[in-house]
Coordinates of N, CA, C and O in Angstrom, one line a residue:
P1 N 0.8 -1.2 0.0 CA 0.0 0.0 0.0 C 0.9 1.3 0.0 O 2.0 1.2 0.5
T2 N 0.3 2.3 -0.5 CA 1.1 3.6 -0.6 C 1.3 4.2 0.8 O 2.1 5.2 0.9
S3 N 0.7 3.7 1.8 CA 0.9 4.2 3.2 C 2.2 3.7 3.8 O 2.7 4.2 4.8
V4 N 2.8 2.7 3.2 CA 4.1 2.1 3.7 C 5.2 3.1 3.3 O 5.4 3.4 2.1
T5 N 6.0 3.5 4.3 CA 7.1 4.4 4.0 C 8.5 3.8 4.4 O 9.5 4.3 4.1
S6 N 8.5 2.6 5.1 CA 9.7 2.0 5.5 C 9.6 0.5 5.7 O 8.5 0.0 6.0
I7 N 10.7 -0.2 5.5 CA 10.7 -1.7 5.7 C 11.9 -1.9 6.7 O 13.0 -1.5 6.3
G8 N 11.6 -2.4 7.8 CA 12.6 -2.6 8.9 C 13.7 -3.6 8.6 O 13.5 -4.5 7.7
N9 N 14.7 -3.6 9.4 CA 15.8 -4.6 9.3 C 15.2 -6.0 9.5 O 14.4 -6.2 10.3
S10 N 15.6 -6.9 8.6 CA 15.2 -8.3 8.6 C 13.7 -8.5 8.6 O 13.2 -9.5 9.0
A11 N 12.9 -7.5 8.1 CA 11.5 -7.5 8.1 C 10.9 -8.8 7.4 O 9.9 -9.4 7.9
F12 N 11.5 -9.2 6.3 CA 10.9 -10.4 5.6 C 11.9 -11.5 5.6 O 11.8 -12.5 4.8
S13 N 12.9 -11.5 6.4 CA 14.0 -12.6 6.4 C 13.3 -14.0 6.6 O 12.4 -14.2 7.3
Y14 N 13.9 -14.9 5.8 CA 13.4 -16.3 5.8 C 12.0 -16.5 5.4 O 11.4 -17.5 5.7
C15 N 11.5 -15.5 4.6 CA 10.1 -15.7 4.1 C 10.1 -16.5 2.8 O 10.3 -15.9 1.7
A16 N 10.1 -17.8 2.9 CA 10.2 -18.7 1.8 C 9.1 -18.6 0.7 O 9.3 -18.9 -0.4
N17 N 8.0 -18.1 1.1 CA 6.8 -18.0 0.2 C 6.9 -16.7 -0.7 O 6.1 -16.6 -1.6
L18 N 7.8 -15.8 -0.4 CA 7.9 -14.6 -1.2 C 8.6 -14.9 -2.5 O 9.8 -15.3 -2.5
R19 N 8.0 -14.6 -3.6 CA 8.5 -14.9 -4.9 C 8.9 -13.7 -5.7 O 9.9 -13.7 -6.4
S20 N 8.1 -12.6 -5.6 CA 8.4 -11.4 -6.2 C 7.9 -10.2 -5.4 O 7.0 -10.5 -4.6
I21 N 8.5 -9.1 -5.5 CA 8.0 -7.9 -4.7 C 8.2 -6.6 -5.5 O 9.1 -6.5 -6.3
T22 N 7.2 -5.8 -5.4 CA 7.3 -4.4 -5.9 C 7.3 -3.4 -4.7 O 6.3 -3.5 -4.0
I23 N 8.3 -2.7 -4.6 CA 8.4 -1.7 -3.5 C 7.9 -0.4 -4.0 O 8.5 0.1 -5.0
P24 N 6.9 0.2 -3.4 CA 6.4 1.4 -3.9 C 7.3 2.6 -3.7 O 8.2 2.6 -2.8
T25 N 7.1 3.7 -4.5 CA 8.0 4.8 -4.4 C 7.8 5.6 -3.1 O 8.6 6.4 -2.7
T26 N 6.8 5.3 -2.3 CA 6.6 5.9 -1.0 C 7.6 5.4 0.1 O 7.8 6.1 1.1
V27 N 8.2 4.3 -0.2 CA 9.2 3.7 0.7 C 10.5 4.5 0.6 O 11.0 4.6 -0.5
T28 N 10.9 5.0 1.7 CA 12.2 5.8 1.7 C 13.3 5.2 2.5 O 14.4 5.7 2.6
F29 N 13.0 4.1 3.2 CA 14.0 3.4 4.0 C 13.7 1.9 3.9 O 12.6 1.4 4.0
I30 N 14.8 1.1 3.6 CA 14.8 -0.3 3.7 C 15.9 -0.8 4.5 O 17.1 -0.4 4.3
G31 N 15.6 -1.5 5.6 CA 16.7 -1.9 6.6 C 17.6 -3.0 6.0 O 17.2 -3.7 5.1
D32 N 18.7 -3.1 6.7 CA 19.7 -4.1 6.3 C 19.0 -5.5 6.4 O 18.2 -5.8 7.3
S33 N 19.4 -6.3 5.4 CA 18.9 -7.7 5.4 C 17.4 -7.8 5.4 O 16.8 -8.9 5.9
A34 N 16.7 -6.8 4.9 CA 15.2 -6.8 5.0 C 14.6 -8.1 4.3 O 13.6 -8.6 4.7
F35 N 15.3 -8.6 3.3 CA 14.8 -9.8 2.6 C 15.8 -10.9 2.6 O 15.8 -11.8 1.7
S36 N 16.7 -11.0 3.6 CA 17.7 -12.0 3.5 C 17.1 -13.4 3.7 O 16.1 -13.6 4.3
Q37 N 17.8 -14.3 3.0 CA 17.4 -15.7 3.1 C 16.0 -16.0 2.5 O 15.4 -17.0 2.9
C38 N 15.5 -15.1 1.7 CA 14.2 -15.4 1.0 C 14.5 -16.3 -0.2 O 14.7 -15.8 -1.3
S39 N 14.5 -17.6 0.1 CA 15.1 -18.5 -0.9 C 14.3 -18.6 -2.2 O 14.9 -19.2 -3.2
N40 N 13.1 -18.2 -2.3 CA 12.3 -18.3 -3.5 C 12.1 -16.9 -4.2 O 11.4 -16.8 -5.2
L41 N 12.7 -15.9 -3.6 CA 12.5 -14.5 -4.2 C 13.4 -14.4 -5.5 O 14.6 -14.5 -5.4
C42 N 12.7 -14.3 -6.6 CA 13.4 -14.2 -7.9 C 13.4 -12.9 -8.5 O 14.3 -12.6 -9.3
S43 N 12.4 -12.0 -8.2 CA 12.3 -10.8 -8.9 C 11.8 -9.7 -8.0 O 10.9 -9.9 -7.2
I44 N 12.5 -8.5 -8.2 CA 12.0 -7.4 -7.4 C 11.9 -6.2 -8.3 O 12.7 -6.1 -9.3
S45 N 11.0 -5.3 -8.0 CA 10.9 -4.0 -8.7 C 11.1 -3.0 -7.5 O 10.3 -3.0 -6.6
I46 N 12.1 -2.1 -7.7 CA 12.5 -1.2 -6.6 C 12.7 0.2 -7.1 O 13.3 0.3 -8.2
P47 N 12.4 1.2 -6.3 CA 12.6 2.6 -6.7 C 14.1 2.8 -6.9 O 14.9 2.3 -6.1
H48 N 14.5 3.7 -7.8 CA 15.9 3.9 -8.1 C 16.7 4.4 -7.0 O 17.9 4.3 -6.9
I49 N 16.1 5.0 -6.0 CA 16.8 5.5 -4.8 C 17.6 4.4 -4.1 O 18.6 4.7 -3.5
F50 N 17.2 3.2 -4.3 CA 17.9 2.1 -3.6 C 18.8 1.3 -4.4 O 19.3 0.3 -4.0
R51 N 19.1 1.7 -5.6 CA 19.9 0.9 -6.6 C 21.3 0.5 -6.0 O 21.8 -0.5 -6.4
H52 N 21.9 1.3 -5.2 CA 23.2 1.0 -4.6 C 23.1 0.1 -3.4 O 24.2 -0.3 -2.9
L53 N 22.0 -0.2 -2.9 CA 21.8 -1.0 -1.7 C 21.4 -2.4 -1.9 O 21.1 -3.1 -1.0
I54 N 21.3 -2.8 -3.2 CA 20.7 -4.1 -3.5 C 21.4 -5.3 -2.7 O 20.7 -6.1 -2.1
I55 N 22.7 -5.3 -2.6 CA 23.4 -6.4 -1.9 C 23.1 -6.4 -0.4 O 22.9 -7.5 0.2
T56 N 23.0 -5.2 0.2 CA 22.8 -5.2 1.7 C 21.3 -5.5 2.0 O 21.0 -6.0 3.1
I57 N 20.4 -5.2 1.1 CA 19.0 -5.4 1.4 C 18.6 -6.9 1.1 O 17.8 -7.5 1.8
F58 N 19.3 -7.5 0.1 CA 18.9 -8.9 -0.3 C 20.0 -9.9 -0.2 O 20.4 -10.6 -1.2
P59 N 20.7 -10.0 0.9 CA 21.8 -11.0 1.0 C 21.3 -12.4 0.9 O 20.2 -12.7 1.5
H60 N 22.0 -13.3 0.3 CA 21.7 -14.7 0.2 C 20.3 -14.9 -0.4 O 19.5 -15.8 0.0
V61 N 20.0 -14.2 -1.5 CA 18.7 -14.3 -2.2 C 19.1 -14.6 -3.6 O 19.9 -13.9 -4.2
P62 N 18.4 -15.6 -4.2 CA 18.8 -16.0 -5.6 C 18.1 -15.2 -6.7 O 17.4 -15.7 -7.6
L63 N 18.2 -13.8 -6.6 CA 17.5 -13.0 -7.5 C 18.1 -13.2 -8.9 O 19.3 -13.2 -9.1
S64 N 17.2 -13.4 -9.9 CA 17.6 -13.5 -11.3 C 17.4 -12.2 -12.0 O 18.1 -11.9 -13.0
E65 N 16.5 -11.3 -11.5 CA 16.2 -10.0 -12.1 C 15.9 -9.0 -11.1 O 15.1 -9.3 -10.2
V66 N 16.5 -7.8 -11.2 CA 16.1 -6.7 -10.4 C 15.7 -5.6 -11.3 O 16.5 -5.2 -12.1
V67 N 14.5 -5.1 -11.1 CA 14.1 -3.9 -11.9 C 14.1 -2.7 -11.0 O 13.4 -2.7 -10.0
I68 N 14.9 -1.8 -11.4 CA 15.0 -0.5 -10.7 C 14.4 0.6 -11.5 O 14.9 0.9 -12.6
F69 N 13.2 1.0 -11.1 CA 12.5 1.9 -12.0 C 12.9 3.4 -11.6 O 13.3 3.6 -10.5
P70 N 12.8 4.3 -12.5 CA 12.1 4.1 -13.8 C 12.9 3.5 -14.9 O 12.4 3.0 -15.8
D71 N 14.3 3.5 -14.8 CA 15.0 3.3 -16.0 C 16.0 2.1 -16.0 O 16.8 1.9 -16.9
F72 N 16.1 1.4 -14.9 CA 17.2 0.5 -14.8 C 16.8 -1.0 -14.7 O 15.8 -1.2 -14.0
I73 N 17.5 -1.9 -15.3 CA 17.3 -3.3 -15.1 C 18.6 -3.9 -14.8 O 19.6 -3.7 -15.6
I74 N 18.7 -4.7 -13.7 CA 20.0 -5.4 -13.4 C 19.7 -6.9 -13.5 O 18.8 -7.4 -12.9
D75 N 20.5 -7.5 -14.3 CA 20.4 -9.0 -14.4 C 21.6 -9.6 -13.7 O 22.7 -9.4 -14.1
R76 N 21.4 -10.2 -12.5 CA 22.5 -10.7 -11.7 C 23.3 -11.7 -12.4 O 24.5 -11.8 -12.1
E77 N 22.8 -12.3 -13.4 CA 23.6 -13.3 -14.1 C 24.6 -12.7 -15.0 O 25.6 -13.3 -15.4
T78 N 24.5 -11.4 -15.4 CA 25.4 -10.8 -16.3 C 26.2 -9.7 -15.6 O 27.0 -9.0 -16.2
T79 N 25.9 -9.4 -14.3 CA 26.7 -8.3 -13.6 C 27.6 -8.8 -12.6 O 27.6 -9.9 -12.3

């Protein structure tokens, strides 16, 4: 929902049922390891403000595609 403005440290850690996520532009803070060990998380869409934090937000996650909107796509297999 657009009322969400932050995601805390380890908020979704070990959430095995999480497969994809779109983080709204209203979110201005994502804590360290917010999505760590989400073993089935394959795809995220995330505001461009977080593009340099991908590794600290998603450690030990098998992401195959990261979409950073509005203009960026990172494919982990080629970067």
